[in-house]
mmCIF file of C-alpha atoms and ligand atoms in Angstrom:
data_model
loop_
_atom_site.group_PDB
_atom_site.id
_atom_site.type_symbol
_atom_site.label_atom_id
_atom_site.label_comp_id
_atom_site.label_asym_id
_atom_site.label_seq_id
_atom_site.Cartn_x
_atom_site.Cartn_y
_atom_site.Cartn_z
ATOM 1 C CA MET A 1 -35.476 -10.544 67.517
ATOM 2 C CA LYS A 2 -36.674 -7.215 66.173
ATOM 3 C CA ILE A 3 -33.253 -5.732 66.885
ATOM 4 C CA VAL A 4 -31.468 -8.644 65.193
ATOM 5 C CA ARG A 5 -33.723 -8.254 62.130
ATOM 6 C CA SER A 6 -33.054 -4.542 61.865
ATOM 7 C CA VAL A 7 -29.275 -5.071 62.292
ATOM 8 C CA LEU A 8 -29.414 -7.720 59.567
ATOM 9 C CA MET A 9 -31.348 -5.337 57.326
ATOM 10 C CA THR A 10 -28.746 -2.621 57.832
ATOM 11 C CA VAL A 11 -25.972 -5.073 56.988
ATOM 12 C CA VAL A 12 -27.810 -6.148 53.843
ATOM 13 C CA ILE A 13 -28.376 -2.519 52.770
ATOM 14 C CA VAL A 14 -24.687 -1.704 53.306
ATOM 15 C CA ALA A 15 -23.702 -4.861 51.404
ATOM 16 C CA VAL A 16 -26.006 -3.981 48.507
ATOM 17 C CA VAL A 17 -24.646 -0.439 48.356
ATOM 18 C CA ALA A 18 -21.077 -1.740 48.402
ATOM 19 C CA ALA A 19 -21.883 -4.351 45.743
ATOM 20 C CA CYS A 20 -23.444 -1.690 43.526
ATOM 21 C CA ALA A 21 -20.248 0.275 43.792
ATOM 22 C CA SER A 22 -17.927 -2.599 43.008
ATOM 23 C CA THR A 23 -19.921 -3.772 39.994
ATOM 24 C CA ALA A 24 -20.289 -0.237 38.762
ATOM 25 C CA THR A 25 -18.747 -0.958 35.351
ATOM 26 C CA THR A 26 -22.281 -1.589 34.187
ATOM 27 C CA THR A 27 -23.804 1.269 36.152
ATOM 28 C CA ALA A 28 -24.917 4.392 34.365
ATOM 29 C CA PRO A 29 -24.029 7.702 36.024
ATOM 30 C CA GLN A 30 -26.565 8.400 38.761
ATOM 31 C CA GLU A 31 -28.826 11.419 39.013
ATOM 32 C CA ALA A 32 -27.282 14.286 40.948
ATOM 33 C CA ALA A 33 -27.797 13.341 44.579
ATOM 34 C CA PRO A 34 -29.357 15.965 46.833
ATOM 35 C CA SER A 35 -27.303 17.664 49.537
ATOM 36 C CA GLY A 36 -26.525 15.307 52.400
ATOM 37 C CA SER A 37 -27.010 12.075 50.485
ATOM 38 C CA MET A 38 -24.432 9.456 49.595
ATOM 39 C CA PRO A 39 -23.853 9.198 45.871
ATOM 40 C CA PHE A 40 -21.114 6.534 45.889
ATOM 41 C CA GLY A 41 -20.422 3.214 47.500
ATOM 42 C CA ALA A 42 -18.380 2.734 50.630
ATOM 43 C CA ALA A 43 -15.001 1.003 50.980
ATOM 44 C CA ASP A 44 -14.688 -2.640 52.073
ATOM 45 C CA CYS A 45 -13.788 -1.540 55.607
ATOM 46 C CA ALA A 46 -17.044 0.479 56.011
ATOM 47 C CA PRO A 47 -18.486 1.461 58.417
ATOM 48 C CA ASP A 48 -15.314 1.162 60.511
ATOM 49 C CA CYS A 49 -12.696 2.586 58.139
ATOM 50 C CA THR A 50 -10.053 4.735 59.785
ATOM 51 C CA TYR A 51 -7.437 6.998 58.265
ATOM 52 C CA ALA A 52 -4.997 4.092 58.514
ATOM 53 C CA ASP A 53 -7.098 2.306 55.839
ATOM 54 C CA MET A 54 -7.084 5.233 53.413
ATOM 55 C CA THR A 55 -5.228 5.458 50.098
ATOM 56 C CA PHE A 56 -5.916 8.973 48.849
ATOM 57 C CA CYS A 57 -4.973 10.284 45.412
ATOM 58 C CA TYR A 58 -4.343 14.008 44.838
ATOM 59 C CA PRO A 59 -3.376 14.845 41.232
ATOM 60 C CA GLN A 60 -2.410 18.451 41.981
ATOM 61 C CA LEU A 61 -2.749 20.780 38.994
ATOM 62 C CA GLY A 62 0.637 22.456 39.351
ATOM 63 C CA ALA A 63 2.865 24.698 41.448
ATOM 64 C CA GLU A 64 2.023 27.976 39.735
ATOM 65 C CA SER A 65 1.517 30.159 42.803
ATOM 66 C CA ASP A 66 2.113 30.551 46.535
ATOM 67 C CA TRP A 67 -1.559 29.661 46.946
ATOM 68 C CA ARG A 68 -0.970 26.338 45.183
ATOM 69 C CA THR A 69 2.163 25.597 47.250
ATOM 70 C CA ALA A 70 0.103 26.165 50.406
ATOM 71 C CA ASN A 71 -2.687 23.934 49.101
ATOM 72 C CA SER A 72 -0.244 21.086 48.354
ATOM 73 C CA ALA A 73 1.371 21.487 51.789
ATOM 74 C CA SER A 74 -2.039 21.432 53.481
ATOM 75 C CA ILE A 75 -2.943 18.104 51.832
ATOM 76 C CA LYS A 76 0.464 16.533 52.562
ATOM 77 C CA GLU A 77 0.667 17.757 56.167
ATOM 78 C CA THR A 78 -2.910 16.722 56.953
ATOM 79 C CA ALA A 79 -2.362 13.279 55.411
ATOM 80 C CA GLN A 80 0.707 12.816 57.594
ATOM 81 C CA GLU A 81 -0.914 14.156 60.769
ATOM 82 C CA LEU A 82 -3.944 11.896 60.342
ATOM 83 C CA GLY A 83 -1.732 8.907 59.537
ATOM 84 C CA ILE A 84 -3.419 7.849 56.303
ATOM 85 C CA LYS A 85 -2.103 4.655 54.731
ATOM 86 C CA GLN A 86 -0.910 6.270 51.483
ATOM 87 C CA LEU A 87 -1.051 9.642 49.749
ATOM 88 C CA ILE A 88 -0.499 9.504 45.995
ATOM 89 C CA PHE A 89 0.443 13.059 45.096
ATOM 90 C CA SER A 90 1.452 14.322 41.660
ATOM 91 C CA ASP A 91 2.073 17.687 39.974
ATOM 92 C CA ALA A 92 0.445 18.111 36.547
ATOM 93 C CA GLN A 93 2.340 21.308 35.700
ATOM 94 C CA GLN A 94 -0.886 23.083 34.750
ATOM 95 C CA LYS A 95 -1.661 20.502 32.041
ATOM 96 C CA GLN A 96 -5.050 18.817 32.059
ATOM 97 C CA GLU A 97 -3.740 15.776 30.170
ATOM 98 C CA ASN A 98 -1.217 15.181 33.002
ATOM 99 C CA GLN A 99 -3.985 15.377 35.606
ATOM 100 C CA ILE A 100 -6.099 12.915 33.630
ATOM 101 C CA SER A 101 -3.166 10.466 33.307
ATOM 102 C CA ALA A 102 -2.462 10.734 37.037
ATOM 103 C CA MET A 103 -6.135 10.076 37.796
ATOM 104 C CA ARG A 104 -6.160 7.051 35.518
ATOM 105 C CA ALA A 105 -3.119 5.618 37.287
ATOM 106 C CA CYS A 106 -4.924 6.076 40.625
ATOM 107 C CA ILE A 107 -8.079 4.405 39.304
ATOM 108 C CA GLN A 108 -5.944 1.515 38.032
ATOM 109 C CA GLN A 109 -4.357 1.183 41.458
ATOM 110 C CA GLY A 110 -7.797 1.099 43.129
ATOM 111 C CA VAL A 111 -7.343 4.011 45.529
ATOM 112 C CA ASN A 112 -10.139 4.704 48.013
ATOM 113 C CA VAL A 113 -10.819 8.348 47.171
ATOM 114 C CA ILE A 114 -9.527 10.903 44.645
ATOM 115 C CA GLY A 115 -9.322 14.650 45.372
ATOM 116 C CA LEU A 116 -9.226 16.535 42.087
ATOM 117 C CA PRO A 117 -8.253 20.230 41.889
ATOM 118 C CA PRO A 118 -9.133 20.718 38.198
ATOM 119 C CA VAL A 119 -6.935 23.059 36.167
ATOM 120 C CA VAL A 120 -9.858 23.933 33.863
ATOM 121 C CA GLU A 121 -13.618 23.426 34.094
ATOM 122 C CA ASP A 122 -14.334 21.418 30.939
ATOM 123 C CA GLY A 123 -13.222 18.022 29.687
ATOM 124 C CA TRP A 124 -13.535 15.826 32.797
ATOM 125 C CA GLU A 125 -16.537 13.668 31.835
ATOM 126 C CA ALA A 126 -14.564 10.653 30.563
ATOM 127 C CA VAL A 127 -12.178 10.259 33.480
ATOM 128 C CA LEU A 128 -14.862 11.054 36.076
ATOM 129 C CA THR A 129 -17.040 8.360 34.502
ATOM 130 C CA GLU A 130 -14.104 5.931 34.727
ATOM 131 C CA ALA A 131 -13.681 6.716 38.444
ATOM 132 C CA HIS A 132 -17.429 6.440 38.972
ATOM 133 C CA ASN A 133 -17.569 3.104 37.193
ATOM 134 C CA ALA A 134 -14.693 1.853 39.326
ATOM 135 C CA GLY A 135 -16.642 2.860 42.474
ATOM 136 C CA ILE A 136 -14.038 5.475 43.453
ATOM 137 C CA PRO A 137 -15.536 8.674 44.833
ATOM 138 C CA VAL A 138 -13.998 11.919 43.554
ATOM 139 C CA ILE A 139 -14.031 15.111 45.611
ATOM 140 C CA ILE A 140 -13.577 18.160 43.373
ATOM 141 C CA VAL A 141 -11.257 20.481 45.310
ATOM 142 C CA ASP A 142 -10.729 24.249 44.895
ATOM 143 C CA ARG A 143 -11.903 25.070 41.316
ATOM 144 C CA SER A 144 -15.107 23.692 39.835
ATOM 145 C CA VAL A 145 -15.839 21.391 36.880
ATOM 146 C CA SER A 146 -18.627 21.667 34.307
ATOM 147 C CA ALA A 147 -19.271 17.893 34.325
ATOM 148 C CA ASP A 148 -22.573 16.478 35.566
ATOM 149 C CA PRO A 149 -22.524 16.504 39.410
ATOM 150 C CA SER A 150 -23.674 12.871 39.453
ATOM 151 C CA LEU A 151 -20.141 11.941 38.332
ATOM 152 C CA TYR A 152 -18.444 13.169 41.514
ATOM 153 C CA ALA A 153 -19.177 13.002 45.210
ATOM 154 C CA ALA A 154 -18.800 16.651 46.236
ATOM 155 C CA HIS A 155 -17.000 19.944 45.701
ATOM 156 C CA ILE A 156 -14.978 21.682 48.438
ATOM 157 C CA GLY A 157 -13.553 25.110 47.619
ATOM 158 C CA SER A 158 -14.056 28.837 47.332
ATOM 159 C CA ASP A 159 -16.976 30.725 45.869
ATOM 160 C CA MET A 160 -15.047 32.223 42.948
ATOM 161 C CA VAL A 161 -18.030 34.282 41.744
ATOM 162 C CA LEU A 162 -18.326 35.876 45.176
ATOM 163 C CA GLU A 163 -14.601 36.682 45.116
ATOM 164 C CA GLY A 164 -15.082 38.545 41.820
ATOM 165 C CA GLU A 165 -18.097 40.376 43.258
ATOM 166 C CA ARG A 166 -16.088 41.407 46.306
ATOM 167 C CA ALA A 167 -13.315 42.784 44.093
ATOM 168 C CA ALA A 168 -15.858 44.776 42.057
ATOM 169 C CA GLU A 169 -17.290 46.305 45.229
ATOM 170 C CA GLU A 170 -13.824 47.665 46.071
ATOM 171 C CA PHE A 171 -13.635 49.416 42.676
ATOM 172 C CA ASN A 172 -17.205 50.717 43.047
ATOM 173 C CA LYS A 173 -16.369 52.215 46.451
ATOM 174 C CA HIS A 174 -13.106 53.759 45.266
ATOM 175 C CA PHE A 175 -14.360 55.153 41.944
ATOM 176 C CA PRO A 176 -17.898 56.480 42.567
ATOM 177 C CA ASP A 177 -17.478 58.788 39.549
ATOM 178 C CA GLY A 178 -16.245 56.029 37.261
ATOM 179 C CA ALA A 179 -12.857 54.902 35.921
ATOM 180 C CA ALA A 180 -11.125 52.782 33.311
ATOM 181 C CA ILE A 181 -9.376 49.685 34.576
ATOM 182 C CA LEU A 182 -7.403 46.680 33.362
ATOM 183 C CA GLU A 183 -7.854 43.037 34.284
ATOM 184 C CA LEU A 184 -5.088 40.474 34.644
ATOM 185 C CA SER A 185 -6.986 37.251 34.602
ATOM 186 C CA GLY A 186 -6.148 33.708 35.733
ATOM 187 C CA THR A 187 -5.779 30.549 33.640
ATOM 188 C CA THR A 188 -8.197 30.645 30.705
ATOM 189 C CA GLY A 189 -11.080 28.227 31.218
ATOM 190 C CA SER A 190 -10.309 27.637 34.906
ATOM 191 C CA GLY A 191 -13.161 27.770 37.389
ATOM 192 C CA ALA A 192 -11.261 30.428 39.338
ATOM 193 C CA ALA A 193 -10.809 32.772 36.354
ATOM 194 C CA VAL A 194 -14.282 32.162 34.930
ATOM 195 C CA GLY A 195 -16.024 32.667 38.290
ATOM 196 C CA ARG A 196 -14.029 35.762 39.262
ATOM 197 C CA ALA A 197 -14.554 37.385 35.861
ATOM 198 C CA GLU A 198 -18.287 36.650 36.014
ATOM 199 C CA GLY A 199 -18.787 37.973 39.556
ATOM 200 C CA PHE A 200 -16.644 41.016 38.803
ATOM 201 C CA ARG A 201 -18.638 41.979 35.720
ATOM 202 C CA ASP A 202 -21.964 41.321 37.447
ATOM 203 C CA LYS A 203 -21.242 43.734 40.286
ATOM 204 C CA LEU A 204 -19.042 46.379 38.623
ATOM 205 C CA ASN A 205 -20.772 49.772 38.291
ATOM 206 C CA ALA A 206 -21.650 50.756 34.743
ATOM 207 C CA ASN A 207 -19.401 53.827 34.926
ATOM 208 C CA ILE A 208 -16.303 51.649 35.385
ATOM 209 C CA THR A 209 -14.948 50.334 32.087
ATOM 210 C CA ILE A 210 -12.744 47.284 31.687
ATOM 211 C CA LEU A 211 -10.376 48.667 29.082
ATOM 212 C CA ASP A 212 -8.545 45.387 28.471
ATOM 213 C CA SER A 213 -8.316 41.911 29.962
ATOM 214 C CA GLN A 214 -5.492 39.405 29.395
ATOM 215 C CA THR A 215 -4.458 36.198 31.106
ATOM 216 C CA GLY A 216 -1.258 35.853 33.129
ATOM 217 C CA ASN A 217 -2.017 32.160 33.816
ATOM 218 C CA PHE A 218 -1.856 32.722 37.602
ATOM 219 C CA THR A 219 1.965 33.045 37.541
ATOM 220 C CA ARG A 220 4.381 35.892 38.272
ATOM 221 C CA ALA A 221 6.528 34.996 35.268
ATOM 222 C CA GLU A 222 3.633 35.239 32.805
ATOM 223 C CA ALA A 223 2.003 38.297 34.385
ATOM 224 C CA LEU A 224 5.115 40.428 34.023
ATOM 225 C CA PRO A 225 5.239 40.521 30.185
ATOM 226 C CA VAL A 226 1.444 40.914 30.043
ATOM 227 C CA MET A 227 1.707 44.008 32.235
ATOM 228 C CA GLN A 228 4.605 45.263 30.104
ATOM 229 C CA ALA A 229 2.468 44.845 26.983
ATOM 230 C CA PHE A 230 -0.395 46.745 28.693
ATOM 231 C CA LEU A 231 2.028 49.577 29.454
ATOM 232 C CA ARG A 232 3.123 49.789 25.818
ATOM 233 C CA LYS A 233 -0.531 50.191 24.826
ATOM 234 C CA TYR A 234 -1.993 52.295 27.640
ATOM 235 C CA GLU A 235 -0.690 55.115 29.783
ATOM 236 C CA ALA A 236 -0.982 54.438 33.510
ATOM 237 C CA GLY A 237 -3.048 57.067 35.322
ATOM 238 C CA THR A 238 -4.362 58.547 32.060
ATOM 239 C CA ASP A 239 -5.809 55.602 30.112
ATOM 240 C CA PHE A 240 -6.428 53.448 33.184
ATOM 241 C CA GLN A 241 -6.609 54.112 36.917
ATOM 242 C CA GLY A 242 -6.836 50.641 38.390
ATOM 243 C CA ILE A 243 -6.135 46.935 37.860
ATOM 244 C CA PHE A 244 -8.095 43.893 38.973
ATOM 245 C CA ILE A 245 -5.647 41.006 39.290
ATOM 246 C CA HIS A 246 -6.915 37.444 39.769
ATOM 247 C CA ASN A 247 -4.157 36.359 42.168
ATOM 248 C CA ASP A 248 -1.305 37.684 44.285
ATOM 249 C CA ASP A 249 1.478 36.060 42.268
ATOM 250 C CA MET A 250 0.354 37.840 39.117
ATOM 251 C CA GLY A 251 -0.035 41.009 41.189
ATOM 252 C CA ILE A 252 3.597 40.789 42.256
ATOM 253 C CA GLY A 253 4.654 40.243 38.621
ATOM 254 C CA ALA A 254 2.588 43.264 37.560
ATOM 255 C CA ILE A 255 4.142 45.430 40.287
ATOM 256 C CA GLU A 256 7.612 44.507 39.047
ATOM 257 C CA ALA A 257 6.617 45.601 35.533
ATOM 258 C CA LEU A 258 5.115 48.866 36.786
ATOM 259 C CA LYS A 259 8.172 49.715 38.878
ATOM 260 C CA ALA A 260 10.530 48.840 36.012
ATOM 261 C CA ALA A 261 8.565 51.278 33.822
ATOM 262 C CA GLY A 262 9.033 54.018 36.441
ATOM 263 C CA ILE A 263 5.401 53.904 37.589
ATOM 264 C CA ASN A 264 4.551 53.927 41.294
ATOM 265 C CA PRO A 265 2.039 51.048 41.709
ATOM 266 C CA GLY A 266 0.590 52.935 44.692
ATOM 267 C CA ASP A 267 -0.656 55.649 42.320
ATOM 268 C CA LEU A 268 -3.066 53.091 40.836
ATOM 269 C CA PHE A 269 -5.930 51.244 42.563
ATOM 270 C CA ILE A 270 -4.914 47.582 42.553
ATOM 271 C CA VAL A 271 -7.117 44.819 43.953
ATOM 272 C CA SER A 272 -5.829 41.252 44.035
ATOM 273 C CA VAL A 273 -7.109 37.856 45.175
ATOM 274 C CA ASP A 274 -5.709 35.194 47.555
ATOM 275 C CA GLY A 275 -4.426 36.869 50.726
ATOM 276 C CA THR A 276 -1.004 35.218 50.653
ATOM 277 C CA ARG A 277 1.947 36.608 52.584
ATOM 278 C CA GLY A 278 3.122 38.163 49.300
ATOM 279 C CA GLY A 279 -0.234 39.892 48.933
ATOM 280 C CA PHE A 280 -0.087 41.142 52.526
ATOM 281 C CA GLN A 281 3.438 42.475 51.926
ATOM 282 C CA ALA A 282 2.165 44.274 48.806
ATOM 283 C CA MET A 283 -0.518 45.927 50.970
ATOM 284 C CA VAL A 284 2.070 46.884 53.605
ATOM 285 C CA ASP A 285 4.231 48.390 50.838
ATOM 286 C CA GLY A 286 1.254 50.361 49.518
ATOM 287 C CA TRP A 287 0.897 48.531 46.183
ATOM 288 C CA PHE A 288 -2.391 46.619 46.724
ATOM 289 C CA GLN A 289 -5.422 48.479 48.083
ATOM 290 C CA ALA A 290 -7.389 45.310 48.906
ATOM 291 C CA ASP A 291 -6.817 41.551 48.781
ATOM 292 C CA VAL A 292 -9.836 39.251 48.449
ATOM 293 C CA GLU A 293 -9.256 36.060 50.427
ATOM 294 C CA CYS A 294 -9.101 32.644 48.741
ATOM 295 C CA ASN A 295 -8.182 30.016 51.315
ATOM 296 C CA PRO A 296 -5.943 27.127 50.155
ATOM 297 C CA LEU A 297 -5.819 25.279 53.501
ATOM 298 C CA LEU A 298 -8.332 22.644 52.489
ATOM 299 C CA GLY A 299 -6.511 19.481 53.636
ATOM 300 C CA PRO A 300 -8.469 18.853 56.880
ATOM 301 C CA GLN A 301 -11.910 19.251 55.238
ATOM 302 C CA VAL A 302 -10.975 17.176 52.189
ATOM 303 C CA LEU A 303 -9.556 14.229 54.140
ATOM 304 C CA GLU A 304 -12.386 14.283 56.670
ATOM 305 C CA MET A 305 -14.864 14.046 53.799
ATOM 306 C CA ALA A 306 -12.793 11.281 52.156
ATOM 307 C CA LEU A 307 -13.112 9.182 55.326
ATOM 308 C CA LYS A 308 -16.861 9.775 55.467
ATOM 309 C CA LEU A 309 -17.184 8.603 51.859
ATOM 310 C CA MET A 310 -15.161 5.472 52.635
ATOM 311 C CA ASN A 311 -17.510 4.749 55.532
ATOM 312 C CA GLY A 312 -20.607 5.324 53.422
ATOM 313 C CA GLU A 313 -21.635 8.350 55.469
ATOM 314 C CA PRO A 314 -23.586 11.191 53.880
ATOM 315 C CA VAL A 315 -21.634 14.291 52.856
ATOM 316 C CA ASP A 316 -22.612 17.781 51.727
ATOM 317 C CA ARG A 317 -22.363 18.040 47.958
ATOM 318 C CA GLU A 318 -21.125 21.640 47.975
ATOM 319 C CA VAL A 319 -18.838 22.939 50.736
ATOM 320 C CA LEU A 320 -17.848 26.579 50.268
ATOM 321 C CA THR A 321 -15.026 28.144 52.258
ATOM 322 C CA ASN A 322 -15.879 31.097 54.484
ATOM 323 C CA GLU A 323 -13.743 34.028 53.287
ATOM 324 C CA THR A 324 -13.256 37.780 53.675
ATOM 325 C CA VAL A 325 -11.447 40.819 52.202
ATOM 326 C CA TYR A 326 -8.172 42.144 53.657
ATOM 327 C CA TYR A 327 -7.072 45.798 53.630
ATOM 328 C CA PRO A 328 -3.789 47.698 54.066
ATOM 329 C CA ASP A 329 -4.811 49.295 57.376
ATOM 330 C CA ASN A 330 -4.101 46.149 59.439
ATOM 331 C CA ALA A 331 -1.968 44.218 56.930
ATOM 332 C CA ALA A 332 1.287 44.790 58.881
ATOM 333 C CA GLU A 333 -0.314 43.495 62.054
ATOM 334 C CA LEU A 334 -1.783 40.394 60.363
ATOM 335 C CA LEU A 335 1.209 39.534 58.162
ATOM 336 C CA PRO A 336 3.134 37.575 60.867
ATOM 337 C CA THR A 337 0.009 35.490 61.563
ATOM 338 C CA ARG A 338 -0.523 34.433 57.929
ATOM 339 C CA LYS A 339 -0.054 30.699 57.372
ATOM 340 C CA TYR A 340 0.555 30.979 53.624
HETATM 341 O O1 AHR B 401 -7.878 28.120 42.131
HETATM 342 C C1 AHR B 401 -7.318 28.980 43.063
HETATM 343 C C2 AHR B 401 -6.371 29.898 42.367
HETATM 344 O O2 AHR B 401 -5.347 29.132 41.771
HETATM 345 C C3 AHR B 401 -5.657 30.900 43.250
HETATM 346 O O3 AHR B 401 -6.282 32.135 43.301
HETATM 347 C C4 AHR B 401 -4.381 31.036 42.518
HETATM 348 O O4 AHR B 401 -3.386 31.702 43.243
HETATM 349 C C5 AHR B 401 -4.093 29.642 42.152
HETATM 350 O O5 AHR B 401 -3.109 29.495 41.239
#
């Protein structure tokens, strides 16, 4: 009898939680839930949902880099391997308004979970509130958002501040007597660019000056003219001795500009971020002196968490990827093993 009562109680609690979620149009955003708690309601199939029940929405921010291509592939391949019911994937072409429209279409369709890789940090409150009110959990993937954490279920991605700190440590080690350097930064207002710039400045020794910093929007095509403009203003080797570049694609664009101007990129100290095959090749060629890892292969973690949310299981609110720094000394050996 005791057992029956406790089973009944569990069923009632689950039903109440689910009901709260489905009538959430009247629900105010909840307080930020502590780590390990469940901030959103479960799906109708809870607690027995399987991947075959899952409709997952991924409004990808764009296709600006090899990192992004690998991230999209990871989500698509994992969705297929796990046999989810439907993946709704879109490409916002680096435009926040496109991501918001794609999210709204997913909310309208009543998907189970949304994974949002936000192009910029700010401006998500309205659409996150809409998802919250519809009882649809959102996992923020890759970059962060500035919105109140009570509006989304969790964040899975890299520690962008730590990546910037790691890059700064490379400059500190290489230039103990100081230097002047340039910065080619990522998309303005993105969690990746903001975090890397912050960590970099926090850890950079006072005798290393950032002479200039401009955005190349995380793309090769936009980094090339930015580097060309730098070279019209500053003399490589004399005015600046190194460059911190926020991703490998921009690094490759910058190298093209340096080579076209008759400058050997290997004469400068260049540190990039991502650890893509292109970045490894740049280390093998002698152009990059270090590459700070940023791992895009997030599909398995994201979809595993999505299923937990559907089943009403607790999830960690902040899941940071374990990353490292790569160097030229073993880049040739590791290059064939790189997955992206
Ligand atoms: O948010 C991750 C960053 O976005 C990667 O460093 C970059 O390559 C991508 O475009």
